[in-house]
Amino acid sequence: MKKLLFLSMLACSVALHAQPRGGKQVSPLTINKDRSVTVRYQAPATVKEVKICGDFLPFKVVSTEKWGDREEFTPIVMKKNTEGVWEYTSAALKPDLYKYWFEVDGVKTIDINNLYVMRGGRSDNANFFIINDGISANYITQQVPHGTVSARWYYSPYFKKDRRMFVYTPAEYEQMSTNRYPVLYIFHGSSEEESSWLTQGRMVEIMDNLIAQGLCEPMIVVAPNGDLDSQASYYTMNFDSSNQPHMCDVQNRSRGKENFDYYEYEHSFKDVINFIDSNYRTIPSKEGRAVCGVSMGGRNAMNVSRLQRNTFNYVGLFSPALEPEIHFPNKGYDQDIIESLRQQAKDGVKLYWIGVGQHDLQWKTNVPFRKILDEVGMKYSFNPSDGAHTYNNWRVYLTKFAPQLFK
Amino acid sequence: MKKLLFLSMLACSVALHAQPRGGKQVSPLTINKDRSVTVRYQAPATVKEVKICGDFLPFKVVSTEKWGDREEFTPIVMKKNTEGVWEYTSAALKPDLYKYWFEVDGVKTIDINNLYVMRGGRSDNANFFIINDGISANYITQQVPHGTVSARWYYSPYFKKDRRMFVYTPAEYEQMSTNRYPVLYIFHGSSEEESSWLTQGRMVEIMDNLIAQGLCEPMIVVAPNGDLDSQASYYTMNFDSSNQPHMCDVQNRSRGKENFDYYEYEHSFKDVINFIDSNYRTIPSKEGRAVCGVSMGGRNAMNVSRLQRNTFNYVGLFSPALEPEIHFPNKGYDQDIIESLRQQAKDGVKLYWIGVGQHDLQWKTNVPFRKILDEVGMKYSFNPSDGAHTYNNWRVYLTKFAPQLFK
């Protein structure tokens, strides 16, 4: 950890330089010594106003009846400097990965001179930067042993098609050629894809760093695609279609399929487990399996762990999307849901971990769920945090959840 | 192949729809029935002129004394339609992957509403699309068995540090658990990185499709990082540095290191081969090894195959950068270079394949090299093509080179 802290000190007063396509070189970003950041943007001279947008800006809390408190980041008008470049300097920021973009006379765009570009969901490109210190040092490739991450295709008998997942094997997996390893299954949210935990989630960097620091058991991490109609990332597959397939979420399901089984993803998930247990040196039992997920994926983790009895010993719900009237077959916590949770509690899980932000749109929806857990005697670890329904929180949750597994 | 052709017919008259961040939905791109493409761009209303740029535009051939004929794509002024969206419709295009971007009142940018964004080298983001038919059907994920691609770190004793490579294992590698497979080592060009053959090069899609069609032997393909000072892609590592490390190219070497050994990459390459032969079921002999590369990587392939005797049976030079006064230690084809090529010819290679475009900036520099090959008695396959120093050609070269290996 000392090493990470030392490395992270180097982050101070660093400028990203990039060569624009022709024209004068403008540094898109400077991280200042006080951990503020100066963002620059070279707009066409004709442009009247450039606003900076992003999750590093000051936010206001907006109260809503349905979704509780939410954080709203207000775009800020940048100032044109003497060289005609638009500039904005933030307040000092806490260590994290931040995304930003621009409104140029009302049209949203990113800065192609900052080559750090991240696709969020399916409809979201943004620039990003990292204020590197403390917890966010885990989001960066450090000088530690590195695991392998593989894009693997498997045949799903349930869906009768090939599907893709990412599989992380820890650094020692290849060296210890007979050791068996536990598996964490990690789910993305709605409108996302199997790569989301690798890009926004920084899962590979987090696992490498936690394992190297001895904070976390070496484990395999499996990131499947949670979209029932896709075989893989939309951007891998869809050069032949103008129709975005709908996501594995109830709101969208009716668009694509009639008479949809609400637990289709959960039932099909045996295919993923069977493939992993057949192709990797796993501990193929409850003791060797954890499952977690964000938002829609948090609900998937909740469902799959209660519907597949004695399959997972560790469950992590990160801001799970649990609005009963939307997210369950009969628009409520039916008795069969409650009974299966009671059974899960009786069967026993070593850890049932819930994280949710106080400005998270799922904060309110999680209250009745925890009451049910109390009623059925499920012991759980409740971890309220600051912040909202974002990977800023979910990276932290993974960093807290993973060290508690398989010990 | 029939299946691919059928699938590719679906490409006609397809529109990519994307939801801009707020505002009306503008379809960034329509591929028309006649294989022309209509590109749209929503610019700020204040903007006076939007030009479309890219490699799908008409080009003119410009003759230069030093670099021979080159292709120059002239940006074209788009037209504002009645809805205020800038539009351009191309001529009918031949099947290929094309990149494009914009000049908005002179400032270069991309369209974030087209989520197909590709980083080229280290300083180059562009939108892209595929006209899908014939050869370019190989650039797309089809319904065929898929290999696995892994980001793997290895320790290099030569550089005394960890470095990263991508390893493609063919679909049957996992099923045939005792079979051994030949290896193709594939090198990127200057200012690129270990992922370049996966993004611009479409190597994974090409190998999957060629193998599935029975055109190509199942083989492992290894894409290492050719930048001596980097451990991995700049964008994986460098959150702590404002200095772009110099590339594995002579022009840049003096910036970073004094007294540089010009063949350091080539000598260090044993580390990659040893790692692969130790960690994969390879055929660990000359009969089971091929090496190819583009531009700087073409020179690397030429050098590594003559300096490491009897290591490679197949050599592919794709537009190799072979300007003697720049690219060799003593600014010319020294006698030791010529003798090592003579020795390589005597030792024997099954295929020495050279591809270069008639408007390629390396067209002229390759003429004296082929004379040397003639002098030393090296039999080679010379494959002149249309086109220039781009992945448009190099994807085609891989599609022609790979089927000739290990047969």
PDB file of C-alpha atoms in Angstrom, chain A residues 138 205-216 398-400 402-403:
ATOM      1  CA  ASN A 138      -6.592   0.654  -7.257  1.00  0.00           C
ATOM      2  CA  GLU A 205      -7.097  -3.166 -12.072  1.00  0.00           C
ATOM      3  CA  ILE A 206      -9.013  -3.437  -8.780  1.00  0.00           C
ATOM      4  CA  MET A 207      -8.580  -7.225  -8.552  1.00  0.00           C
ATOM      5  CA  ASP A 208      -4.882  -7.094  -9.502  1.00  0.00           C
ATOM      6  CA  ASN A 209      -4.201  -4.435  -6.883  1.00  0.00           C
ATOM      7  CA  LEU A 210      -6.285  -5.926  -4.054  1.00  0.00           C
ATOM      8  CA  ILE A 211      -4.776  -9.383  -4.577  1.00  0.00           C
ATOM      9  CA  ALA A 212      -1.239  -7.958  -4.777  1.00  0.00           C
ATOM     10  CA  GLN A 213      -1.752  -6.111  -1.495  1.00  0.00           C
ATOM     11  CA  GLY A 214      -2.907  -9.319   0.156  1.00  0.00           C
ATOM     12  CA  LEU A 215      -6.305  -7.772   0.821  1.00  0.00           C
ATOM     13  CA  CYS A 216      -8.175 -10.189  -1.373  1.00  0.00           C
ATOM     14  CA  LEU A 398     -16.304  -3.829  -5.295  1.00  0.00           C
ATOM     15  CA  THR A 399     -13.189  -2.683  -3.440  1.00  0.00           C
ATOM     16  CA  LYS A 400     -15.027  -3.283  -0.150  1.00  0.00           C
ATOM     17  CA  ALA A 402     -14.172  -8.501  -2.795  1.00  0.00           C
ATOM     18  CA  PRO A 403     -11.844  -8.602   0.266  1.00  0.00           C
TER      19      PRO A 403
END
